Coordinates of C-alpha atoms in Angstrom, one line a residue:
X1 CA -4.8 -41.8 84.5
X2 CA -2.2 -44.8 83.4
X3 CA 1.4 -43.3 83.3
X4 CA 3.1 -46.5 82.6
X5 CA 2.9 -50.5 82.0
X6 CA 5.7 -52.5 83.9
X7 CA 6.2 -55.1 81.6
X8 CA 7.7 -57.8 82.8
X9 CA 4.8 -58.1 85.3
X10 CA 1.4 -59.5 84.9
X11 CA 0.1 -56.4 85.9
X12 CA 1.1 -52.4 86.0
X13 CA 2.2 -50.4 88.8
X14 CA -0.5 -47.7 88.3
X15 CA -0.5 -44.2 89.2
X16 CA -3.5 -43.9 91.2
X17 CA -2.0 -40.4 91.8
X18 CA 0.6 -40.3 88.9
X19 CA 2.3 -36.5 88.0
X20 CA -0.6 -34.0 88.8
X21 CA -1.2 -32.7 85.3
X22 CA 0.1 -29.2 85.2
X23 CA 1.6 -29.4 88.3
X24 CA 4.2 -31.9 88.7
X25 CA 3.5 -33.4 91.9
X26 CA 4.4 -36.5 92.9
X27 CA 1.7 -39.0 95.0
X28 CA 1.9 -42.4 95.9
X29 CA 1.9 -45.7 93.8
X30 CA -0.9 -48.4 94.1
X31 CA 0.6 -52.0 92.3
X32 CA -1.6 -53.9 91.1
X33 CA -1.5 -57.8 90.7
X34 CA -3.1 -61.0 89.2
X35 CA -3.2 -64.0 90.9
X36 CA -0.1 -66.3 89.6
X37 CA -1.9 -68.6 88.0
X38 CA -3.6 -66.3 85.6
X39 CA -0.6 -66.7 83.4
X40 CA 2.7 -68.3 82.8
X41 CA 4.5 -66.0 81.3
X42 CA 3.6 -62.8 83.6
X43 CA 2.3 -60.4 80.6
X44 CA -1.2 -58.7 81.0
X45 CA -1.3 -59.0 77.1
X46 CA -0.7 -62.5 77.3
X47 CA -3.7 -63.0 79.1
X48 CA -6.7 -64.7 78.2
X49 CA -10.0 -63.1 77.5
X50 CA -11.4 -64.5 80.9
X51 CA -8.8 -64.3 82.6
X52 CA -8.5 -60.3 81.9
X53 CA -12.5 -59.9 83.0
X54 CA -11.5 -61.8 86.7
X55 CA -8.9 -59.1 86.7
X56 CA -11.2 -56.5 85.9
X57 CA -13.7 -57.5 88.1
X58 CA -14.5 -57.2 92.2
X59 CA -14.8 -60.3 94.2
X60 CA -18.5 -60.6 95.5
X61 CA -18.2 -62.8 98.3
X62 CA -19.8 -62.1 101.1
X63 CA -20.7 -58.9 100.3
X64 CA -23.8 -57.3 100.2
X65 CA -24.8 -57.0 96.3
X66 CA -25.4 -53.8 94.9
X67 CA -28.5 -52.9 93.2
X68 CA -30.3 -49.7 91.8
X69 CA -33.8 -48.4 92.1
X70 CA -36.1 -45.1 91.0
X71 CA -37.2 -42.7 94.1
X72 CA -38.7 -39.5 93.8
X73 CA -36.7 -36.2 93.3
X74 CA -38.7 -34.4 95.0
X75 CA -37.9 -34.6 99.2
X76 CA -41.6 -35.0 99.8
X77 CA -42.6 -38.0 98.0
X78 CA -41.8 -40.9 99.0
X79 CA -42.6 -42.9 95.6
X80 CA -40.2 -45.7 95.1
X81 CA -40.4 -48.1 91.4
X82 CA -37.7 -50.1 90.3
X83 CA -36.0 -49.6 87.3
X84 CA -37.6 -52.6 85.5
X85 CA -40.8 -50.7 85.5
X86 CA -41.9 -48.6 83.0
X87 CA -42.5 -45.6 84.6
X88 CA -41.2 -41.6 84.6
X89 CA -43.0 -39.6 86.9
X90 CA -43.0 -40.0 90.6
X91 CA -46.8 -40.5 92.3
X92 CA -47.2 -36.8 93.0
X93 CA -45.9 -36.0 89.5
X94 CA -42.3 -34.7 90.1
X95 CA -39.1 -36.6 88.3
X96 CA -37.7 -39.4 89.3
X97 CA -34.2 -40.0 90.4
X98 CA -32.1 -43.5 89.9
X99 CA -30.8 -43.9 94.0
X100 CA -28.1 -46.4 94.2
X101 CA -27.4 -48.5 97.3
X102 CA -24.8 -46.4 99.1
X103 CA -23.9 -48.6 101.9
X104 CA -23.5 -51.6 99.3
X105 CA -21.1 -49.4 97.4
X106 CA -19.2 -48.3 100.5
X107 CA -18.4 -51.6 101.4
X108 CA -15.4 -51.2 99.1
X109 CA -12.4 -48.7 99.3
X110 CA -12.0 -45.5 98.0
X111 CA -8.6 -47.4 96.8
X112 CA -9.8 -50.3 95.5
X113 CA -12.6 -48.2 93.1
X114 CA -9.9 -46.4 91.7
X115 CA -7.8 -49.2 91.1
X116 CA -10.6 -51.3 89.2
X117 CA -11.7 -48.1 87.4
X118 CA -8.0 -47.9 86.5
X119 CA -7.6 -51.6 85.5
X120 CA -10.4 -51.1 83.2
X121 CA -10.1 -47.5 81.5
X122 CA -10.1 -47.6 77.5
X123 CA -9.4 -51.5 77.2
X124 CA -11.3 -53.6 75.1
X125 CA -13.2 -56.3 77.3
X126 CA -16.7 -56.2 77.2
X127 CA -17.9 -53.8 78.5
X128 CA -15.2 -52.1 80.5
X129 CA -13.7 -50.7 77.6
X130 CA -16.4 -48.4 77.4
X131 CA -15.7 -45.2 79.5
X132 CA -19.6 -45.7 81.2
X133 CA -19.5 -49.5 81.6
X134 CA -15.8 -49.4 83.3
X135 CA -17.8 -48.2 85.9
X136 CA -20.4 -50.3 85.5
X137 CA -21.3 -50.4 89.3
X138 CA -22.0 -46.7 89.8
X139 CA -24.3 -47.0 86.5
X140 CA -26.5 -50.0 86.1
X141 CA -25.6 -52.7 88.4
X142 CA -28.5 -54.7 87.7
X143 CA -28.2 -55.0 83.8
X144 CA -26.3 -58.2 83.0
X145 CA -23.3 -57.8 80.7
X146 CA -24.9 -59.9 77.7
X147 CA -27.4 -56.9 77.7
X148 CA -25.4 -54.0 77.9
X149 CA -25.7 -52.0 74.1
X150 CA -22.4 -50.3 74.0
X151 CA -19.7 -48.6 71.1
X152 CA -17.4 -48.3 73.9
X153 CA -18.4 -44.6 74.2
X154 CA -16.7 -42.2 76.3
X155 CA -13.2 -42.4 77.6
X156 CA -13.3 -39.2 75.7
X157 CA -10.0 -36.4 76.0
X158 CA -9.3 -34.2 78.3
X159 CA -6.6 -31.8 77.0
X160 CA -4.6 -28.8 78.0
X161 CA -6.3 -25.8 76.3
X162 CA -2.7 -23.9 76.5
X163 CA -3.0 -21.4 74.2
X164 CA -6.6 -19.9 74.8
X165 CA -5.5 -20.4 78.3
X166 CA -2.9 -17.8 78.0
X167 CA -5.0 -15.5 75.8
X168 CA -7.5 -15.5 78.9
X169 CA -4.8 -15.4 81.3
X170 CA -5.6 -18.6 82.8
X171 CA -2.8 -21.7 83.7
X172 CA -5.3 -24.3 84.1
X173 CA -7.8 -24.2 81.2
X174 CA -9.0 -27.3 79.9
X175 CA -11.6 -28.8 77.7
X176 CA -13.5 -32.2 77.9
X177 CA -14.0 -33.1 74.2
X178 CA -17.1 -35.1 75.1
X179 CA -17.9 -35.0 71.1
X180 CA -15.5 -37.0 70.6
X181 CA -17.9 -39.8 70.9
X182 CA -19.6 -42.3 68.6
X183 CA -22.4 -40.0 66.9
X184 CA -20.7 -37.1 67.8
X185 CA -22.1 -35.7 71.2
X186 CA -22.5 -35.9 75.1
X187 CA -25.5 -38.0 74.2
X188 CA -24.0 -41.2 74.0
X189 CA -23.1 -41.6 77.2
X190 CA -26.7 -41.4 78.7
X191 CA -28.4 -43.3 75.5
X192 CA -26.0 -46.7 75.9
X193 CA -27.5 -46.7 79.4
X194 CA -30.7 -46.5 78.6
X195 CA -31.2 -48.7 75.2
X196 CA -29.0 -50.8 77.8
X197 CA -31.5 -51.4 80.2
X198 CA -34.5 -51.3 77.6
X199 CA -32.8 -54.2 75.9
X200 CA -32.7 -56.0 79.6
X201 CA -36.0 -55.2 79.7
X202 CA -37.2 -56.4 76.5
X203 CA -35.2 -59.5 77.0
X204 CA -37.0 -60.1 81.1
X205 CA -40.7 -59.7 78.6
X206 CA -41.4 -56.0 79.3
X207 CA -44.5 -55.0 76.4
X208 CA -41.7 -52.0 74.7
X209 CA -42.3 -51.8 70.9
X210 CA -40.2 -48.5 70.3
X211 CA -37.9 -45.9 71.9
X212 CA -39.3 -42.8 70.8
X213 CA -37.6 -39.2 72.1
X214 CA -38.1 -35.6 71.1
X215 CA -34.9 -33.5 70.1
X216 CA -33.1 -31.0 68.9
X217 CA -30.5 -33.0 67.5
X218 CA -28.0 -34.9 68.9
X219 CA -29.9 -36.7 71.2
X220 CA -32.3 -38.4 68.1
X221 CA -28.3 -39.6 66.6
X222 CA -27.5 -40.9 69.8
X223 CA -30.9 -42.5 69.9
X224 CA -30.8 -44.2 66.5
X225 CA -27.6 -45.4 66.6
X226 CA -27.9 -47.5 70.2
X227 CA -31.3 -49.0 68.6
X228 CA -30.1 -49.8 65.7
X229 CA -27.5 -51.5 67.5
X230 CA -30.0 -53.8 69.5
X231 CA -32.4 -54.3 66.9
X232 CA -34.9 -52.0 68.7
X233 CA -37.2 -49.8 66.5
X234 CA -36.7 -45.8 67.0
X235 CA -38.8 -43.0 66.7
X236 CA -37.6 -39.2 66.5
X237 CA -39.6 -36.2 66.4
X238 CA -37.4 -33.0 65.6
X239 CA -38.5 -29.5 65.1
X240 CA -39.0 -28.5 61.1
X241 CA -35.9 -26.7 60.2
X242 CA -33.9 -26.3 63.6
X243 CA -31.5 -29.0 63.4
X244 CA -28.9 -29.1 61.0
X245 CA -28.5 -31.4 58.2
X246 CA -25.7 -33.5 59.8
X247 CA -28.0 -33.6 62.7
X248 CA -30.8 -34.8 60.7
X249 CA -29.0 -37.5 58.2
X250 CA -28.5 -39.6 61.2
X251 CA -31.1 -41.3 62.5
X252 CA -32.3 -41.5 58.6
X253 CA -29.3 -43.2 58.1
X254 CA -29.7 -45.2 61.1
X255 CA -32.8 -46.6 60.6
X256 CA -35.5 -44.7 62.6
X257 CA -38.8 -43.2 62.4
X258 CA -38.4 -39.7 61.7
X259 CA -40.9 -37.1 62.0
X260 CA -40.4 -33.4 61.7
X261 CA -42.9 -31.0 62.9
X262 CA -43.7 -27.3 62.5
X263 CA -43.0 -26.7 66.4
X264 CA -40.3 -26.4 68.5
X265 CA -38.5 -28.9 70.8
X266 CA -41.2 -28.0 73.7
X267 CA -43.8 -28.8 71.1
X268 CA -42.3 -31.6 70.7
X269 CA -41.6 -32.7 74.1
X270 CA -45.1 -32.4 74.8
X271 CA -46.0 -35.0 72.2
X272 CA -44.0 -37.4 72.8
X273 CA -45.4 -37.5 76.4
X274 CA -48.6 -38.1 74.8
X275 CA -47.6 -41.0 72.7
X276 CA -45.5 -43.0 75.3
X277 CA -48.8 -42.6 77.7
X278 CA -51.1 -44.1 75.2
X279 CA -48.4 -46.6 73.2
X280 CA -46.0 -49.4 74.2
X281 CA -43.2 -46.3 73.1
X282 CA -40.3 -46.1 75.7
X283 CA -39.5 -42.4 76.2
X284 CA -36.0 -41.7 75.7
X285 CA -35.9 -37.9 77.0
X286 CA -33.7 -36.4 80.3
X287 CA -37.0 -36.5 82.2
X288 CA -35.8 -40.5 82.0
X289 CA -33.1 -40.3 84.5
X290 CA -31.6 -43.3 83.4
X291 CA -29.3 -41.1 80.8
X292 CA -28.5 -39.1 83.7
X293 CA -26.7 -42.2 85.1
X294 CA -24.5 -42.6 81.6
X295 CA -24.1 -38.9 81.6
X296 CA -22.7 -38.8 85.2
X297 CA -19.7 -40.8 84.1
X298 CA -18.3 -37.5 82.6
X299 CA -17.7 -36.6 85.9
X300 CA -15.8 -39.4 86.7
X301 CA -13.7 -39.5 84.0
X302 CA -12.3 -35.8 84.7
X303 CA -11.3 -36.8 87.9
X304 CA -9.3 -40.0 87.2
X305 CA -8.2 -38.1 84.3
X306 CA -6.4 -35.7 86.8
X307 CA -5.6 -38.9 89.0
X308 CA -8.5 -38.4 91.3
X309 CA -8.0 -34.5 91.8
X310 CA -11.1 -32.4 91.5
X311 CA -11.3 -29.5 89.3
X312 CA -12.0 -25.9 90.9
X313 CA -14.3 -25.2 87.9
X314 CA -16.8 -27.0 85.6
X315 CA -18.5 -24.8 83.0
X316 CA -20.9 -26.5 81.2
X317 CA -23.6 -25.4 78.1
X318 CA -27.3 -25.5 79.8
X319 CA -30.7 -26.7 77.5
X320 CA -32.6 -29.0 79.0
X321 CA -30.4 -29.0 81.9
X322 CA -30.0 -32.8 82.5
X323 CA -26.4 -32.8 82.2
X324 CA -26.0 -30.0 84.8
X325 CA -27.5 -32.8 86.9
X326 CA -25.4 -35.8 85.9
X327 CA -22.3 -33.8 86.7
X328 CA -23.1 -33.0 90.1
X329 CA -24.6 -36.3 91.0
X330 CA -21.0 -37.8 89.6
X331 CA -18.9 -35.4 91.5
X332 CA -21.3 -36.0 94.7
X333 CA -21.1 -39.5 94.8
X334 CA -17.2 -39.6 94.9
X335 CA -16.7 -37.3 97.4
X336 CA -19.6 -39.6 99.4
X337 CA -17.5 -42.7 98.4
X338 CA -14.2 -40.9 99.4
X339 CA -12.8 -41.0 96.1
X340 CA -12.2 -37.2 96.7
X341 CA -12.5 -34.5 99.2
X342 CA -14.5 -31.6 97.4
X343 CA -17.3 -30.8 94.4
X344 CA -16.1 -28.2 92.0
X345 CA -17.6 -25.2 91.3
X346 CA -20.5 -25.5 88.7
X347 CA -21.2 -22.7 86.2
X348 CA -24.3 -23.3 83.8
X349 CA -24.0 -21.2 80.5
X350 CA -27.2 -20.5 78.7
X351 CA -27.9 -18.7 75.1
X352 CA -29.7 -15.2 75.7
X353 CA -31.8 -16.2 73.8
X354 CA -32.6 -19.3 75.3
X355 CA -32.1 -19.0 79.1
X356 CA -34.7 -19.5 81.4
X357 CA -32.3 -20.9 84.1
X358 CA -30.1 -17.5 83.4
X359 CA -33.2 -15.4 84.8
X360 CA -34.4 -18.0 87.6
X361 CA -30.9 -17.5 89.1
X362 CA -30.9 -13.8 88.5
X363 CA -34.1 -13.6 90.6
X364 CA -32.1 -16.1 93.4
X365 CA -34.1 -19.0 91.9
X366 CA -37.2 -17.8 94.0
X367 CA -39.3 -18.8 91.1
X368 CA -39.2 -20.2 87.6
X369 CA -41.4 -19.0 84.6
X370 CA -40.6 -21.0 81.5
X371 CA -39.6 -18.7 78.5
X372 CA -40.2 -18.9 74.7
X373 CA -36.9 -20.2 73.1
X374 CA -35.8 -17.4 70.3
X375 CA -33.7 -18.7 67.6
X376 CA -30.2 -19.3 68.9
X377 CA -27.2 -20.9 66.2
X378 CA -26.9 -22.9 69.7
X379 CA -29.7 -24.9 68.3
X380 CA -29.4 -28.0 70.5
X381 CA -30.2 -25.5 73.8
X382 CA -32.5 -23.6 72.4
X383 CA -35.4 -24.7 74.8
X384 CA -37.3 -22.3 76.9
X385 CA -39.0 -24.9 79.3
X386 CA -36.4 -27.1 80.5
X387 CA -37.5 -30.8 81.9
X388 CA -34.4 -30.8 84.6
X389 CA -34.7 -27.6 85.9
X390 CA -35.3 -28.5 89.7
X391 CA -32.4 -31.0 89.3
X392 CA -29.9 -27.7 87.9
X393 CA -31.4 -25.8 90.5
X394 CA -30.3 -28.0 93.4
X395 CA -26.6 -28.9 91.6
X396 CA -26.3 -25.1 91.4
X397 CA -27.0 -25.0 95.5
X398 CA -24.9 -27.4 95.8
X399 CA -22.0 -26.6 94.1
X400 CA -22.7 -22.7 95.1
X401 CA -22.4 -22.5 91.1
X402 CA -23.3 -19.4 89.1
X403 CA -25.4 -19.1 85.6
X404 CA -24.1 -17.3 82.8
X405 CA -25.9 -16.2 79.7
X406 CA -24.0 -15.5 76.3
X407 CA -25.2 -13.5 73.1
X408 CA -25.5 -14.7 69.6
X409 CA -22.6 -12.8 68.8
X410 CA -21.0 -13.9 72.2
X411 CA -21.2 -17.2 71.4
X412 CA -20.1 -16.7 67.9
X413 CA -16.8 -15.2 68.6
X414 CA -15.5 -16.8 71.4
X415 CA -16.3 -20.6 69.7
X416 CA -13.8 -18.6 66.5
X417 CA -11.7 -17.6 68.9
X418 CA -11.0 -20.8 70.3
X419 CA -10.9 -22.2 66.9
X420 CA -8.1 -20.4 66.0
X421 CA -5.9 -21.5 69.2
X422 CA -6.5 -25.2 67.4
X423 CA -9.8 -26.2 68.9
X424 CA -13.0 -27.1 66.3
X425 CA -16.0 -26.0 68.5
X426 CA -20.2 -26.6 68.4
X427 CA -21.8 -23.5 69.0
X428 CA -23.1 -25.1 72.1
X429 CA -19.4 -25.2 73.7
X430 CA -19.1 -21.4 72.0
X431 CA -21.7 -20.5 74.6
X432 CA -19.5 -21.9 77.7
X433 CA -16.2 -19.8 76.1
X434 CA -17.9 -17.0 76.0
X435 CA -19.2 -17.7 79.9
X436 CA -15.8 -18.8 80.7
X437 CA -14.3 -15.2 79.3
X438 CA -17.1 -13.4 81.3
X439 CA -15.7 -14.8 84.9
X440 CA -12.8 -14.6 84.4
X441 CA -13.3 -10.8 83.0
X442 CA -14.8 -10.1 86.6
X443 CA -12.4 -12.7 88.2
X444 CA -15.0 -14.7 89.5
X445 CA -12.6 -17.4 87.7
X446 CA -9.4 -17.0 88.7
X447 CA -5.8 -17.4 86.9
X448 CA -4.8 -20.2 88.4
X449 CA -8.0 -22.0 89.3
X450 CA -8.3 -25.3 87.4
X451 CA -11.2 -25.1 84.8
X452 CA -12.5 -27.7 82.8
X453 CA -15.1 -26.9 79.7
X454 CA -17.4 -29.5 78.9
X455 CA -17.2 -29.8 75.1
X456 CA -20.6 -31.1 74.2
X457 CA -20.3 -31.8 70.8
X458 CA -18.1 -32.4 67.4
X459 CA -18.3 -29.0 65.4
X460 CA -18.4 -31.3 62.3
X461 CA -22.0 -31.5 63.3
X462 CA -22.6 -27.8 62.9
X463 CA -20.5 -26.9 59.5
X464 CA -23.0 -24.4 58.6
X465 CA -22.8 -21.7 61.0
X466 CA -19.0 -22.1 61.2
X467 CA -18.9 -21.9 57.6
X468 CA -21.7 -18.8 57.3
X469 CA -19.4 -17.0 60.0
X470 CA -16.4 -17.0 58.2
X471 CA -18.1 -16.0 55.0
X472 CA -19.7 -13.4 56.9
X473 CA -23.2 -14.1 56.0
X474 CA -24.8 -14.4 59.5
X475 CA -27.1 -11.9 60.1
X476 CA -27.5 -12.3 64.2
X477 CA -24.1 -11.1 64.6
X478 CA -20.4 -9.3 62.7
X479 CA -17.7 -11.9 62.5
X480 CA -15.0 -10.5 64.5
X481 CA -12.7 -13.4 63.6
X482 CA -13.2 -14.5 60.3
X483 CA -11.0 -15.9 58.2
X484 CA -12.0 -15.2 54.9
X485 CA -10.6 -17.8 51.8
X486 CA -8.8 -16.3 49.2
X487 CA -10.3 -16.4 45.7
X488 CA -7.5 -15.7 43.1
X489 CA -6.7 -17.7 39.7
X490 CA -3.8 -20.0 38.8
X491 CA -1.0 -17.3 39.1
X492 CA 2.2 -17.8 40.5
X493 CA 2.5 -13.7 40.8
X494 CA -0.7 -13.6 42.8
X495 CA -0.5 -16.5 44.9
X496 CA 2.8 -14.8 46.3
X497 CA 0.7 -11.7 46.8
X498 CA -2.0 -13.6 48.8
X499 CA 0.8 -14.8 51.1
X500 CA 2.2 -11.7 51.7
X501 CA -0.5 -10.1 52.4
X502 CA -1.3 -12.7 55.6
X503 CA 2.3 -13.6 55.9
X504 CA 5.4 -12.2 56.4
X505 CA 7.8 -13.8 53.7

């Protein structure tokens, strides 16, 4: 959201408003200052280490402190644990929900948030620099700084997807590249919350020997790395042969416990449940909502990226459905803290052949009946009983957001056909393209309605299927847009015919 440093002052004048992105409009100016004695010579760079963090940080005096706790998702149970506790289910069995003291939160400006949020965004003091921990007190309050396990994650791009914008006849398309991230996925953002708070509670004397998840994927990577980082021990169960090999060669290389199994993730899921209920094993899953409070941040950072405007659109890839979730709860809790007026819309894209939430909504979410997941090349969705289901359900109502489902060869195409406007998508995102070209076939997305993609993943992660496409050896679908490579020998002669026959010389 920074547009520019005034430098001969200790601190910016900051656009808390800035040039609208895409729609050069002008808003106001908030300056922002440090006390005079912070430093002689009136540079923010010149400052100290200390002195940056009092800048950075919110005076607490006489304020009421802010604090965190578990509650029941469900409306009719009135469970309540906090979040030093080891504990995932509510009494009467439902998911738990992290509930943040609203009033405590309120007792600031809409104004002032932004303006810390601001001061802090992609800097490198510990921890604001990380795009969660800059907003440290709509996360974790409670975990002190000295515990926080972070790779300054997040603060990921959000760019201008101009040309496949055009091609769909859209002004506003763009895409949060939330792979752009330390182990290459969304996962990140959730996982540095919860080792976080682990670590806190490991250091307070809480009996936790492991962090142990099931996955498809990314979120074992995400997993591994953050332990490895605290010096916690990890444990990852993945399905036998559904994650790929760039998946799979990190949490080997990170240290963990890895244990493949001839199941699927739900197989999985279920074991995992049954370990953490018999061993000191902390489980690291979506069911935790502690990720969901990392995750959340997303939401935040889209809206300071367009200087605190609010998308009309979010379209999102749907698995286990936690993100769907964070999302909403991040969009809800600025418009409850004034940061903004309005939630976006929300549409959850799902693999046909994973999509569970795709039929719920279809049948006006009267009832859910888990499916069997089918073999999808969106391999980290591919789950047929999703934990956060009730909590997509409710963002959905919320948001009055749609489902979407998309087709192996859906999916397929529209991740190539993106890739050729400069993009380098997951299959994952393929499946929100090809969701984001269905509405706005039927205009339920319209040309000028601001869109933003969440980009879930790095495609590096998923080389194979990229590669298989293009070589057209994928047998769940034709590749439309491949771009085949061009075998000839050491010949001047035909390497001129190979241009010619793509270029026009």
């Amino acid at each position: 959201a920074a547009v520019g440093v005034a430098r001969s002052q200790v601190a910016a004048c900051k656009v808390a408003g800035g040039l609208k992105a895409g729609r050069g409009e002008r808003v106001g100016l908030v300056r922002m200052t440090v006390a005079a004695s912070t430093s002689s010579q009136g540079h923010l760079w010149a400052l100290s280490d200390d002195e940056k963090r009092r800048w950075m940080q919110l005076p607490s005096k006489d304020r009421k402190p802010l604090s965190a706790k578990y509650v029941a998702f469900d409306l009719d149970d009135d469970s309540e644990y906090s979040l030093d506790d080891i504990v995932y289910r509510a009494k009467k069995g439902g998911l738990l929900e992290v509930q943040h003291d609203m009033e405590a939160l309120a007792q600031r400006s809409p104004a002032e948030w932004k303006e810390i949020f601001d001061r802090r965004s992609a800097r490198t003091v510990w921890p604001y620099g990380s795009g969660v921990w800059s907003k440290k007190e709509w996360v974790l309050p409670g975990v002190p700084d000295e515990d926080v396990v972070s790779m300054f994650e997040g603060n990921s791009n959000l760019f201008w997807a101009e040309r496949f914008g055009k091609e769909l006849g859209m002004s506003e398309l763009w895409v949060k590249q939330c792979g752009n991230s330390h182990t290459g996925s969304f996962k990140d953002l959730g996982m540095t919350a919860l080792v976080s708070q682990v670590n806190h509670m490991r250091r307070v004397g809480a009996n936790i020997k492991a962090v142990g998840c099931a996955s498809t994927g990314d979120t074992s990577a995400a997993l591994a790395a953050y332990c490895a980082a605290a010096d916690i021990p990890s444990i990852v169960f993945l399905p036998a042969d559904k994650v790929t090999t760039a998946q799979l060669v990190q949490p080997i290389s990170n240290g963990s416990t890895v244990i493949s199994m001839d199941t699927d993730f739900d197989g999985c899921m279920k074991l995992i449940r049954e370990v953490v209920e018999e061993y000191p094993i902390y489980l690291a899953n979506s069911m935790n909502s502690l990720r969901l409070e990392g995750q959340k941040t997303v939401s935040l950072e889209i809206a300071q990226q367009f200087d605190w405007e609010v998308p009309d659109w979010i379209v999102i890839p749907g698995g286990n459905l936690g993100n769907v979730y964070a999302l909403f709860k991040g969009f809800n809790m600025m418009k409850e803290l004034g940061l903004t007026d309005r939630l976006p819309r929300i549409c959850v894209a799902q693999a046909s052949n994973a999509n569970p939430l795709f039929r719920a909504f279809k049948a006006g979410f009267d009832k859910f009946k888990p499916v069997t997941a089918e073999k999808t090349l969106a391999s980290a969705i591919q789950i047929g009983d999703p934990v956060s289901i009730h909590r997509a359900i409710r963002a959905l109502n919320a948001t009055n957001g749609v489902v979407e489902e998309a087709s192996e060869q859906e999916l397929m195409d529209a991740s190539a056909r993106a890739d050729l406007t400069g993009m380098f998508n997951c299959p994952h995102t393929g499946v929100a393209l090809a969701a984001l070209i269905k509405l706005r076939e039927s205009n339920v997305i319209g040309p000028n309605d601001r869109t933003v993609v969440i980009s879930t993943a790095h495609g590096l992660k998923f080389t194979d299927s990229k590669v298989a496409y293009h070589e057209r050896k994928l047998h769940q679908c034709t590749s439309t847009y491949a771009n085949d490579v061009i075998r000839i020998p050491a010949n001047l002669g035909q390497v001129v015919d190979a241009l010619r026959s793509r270029i026009e010389l």
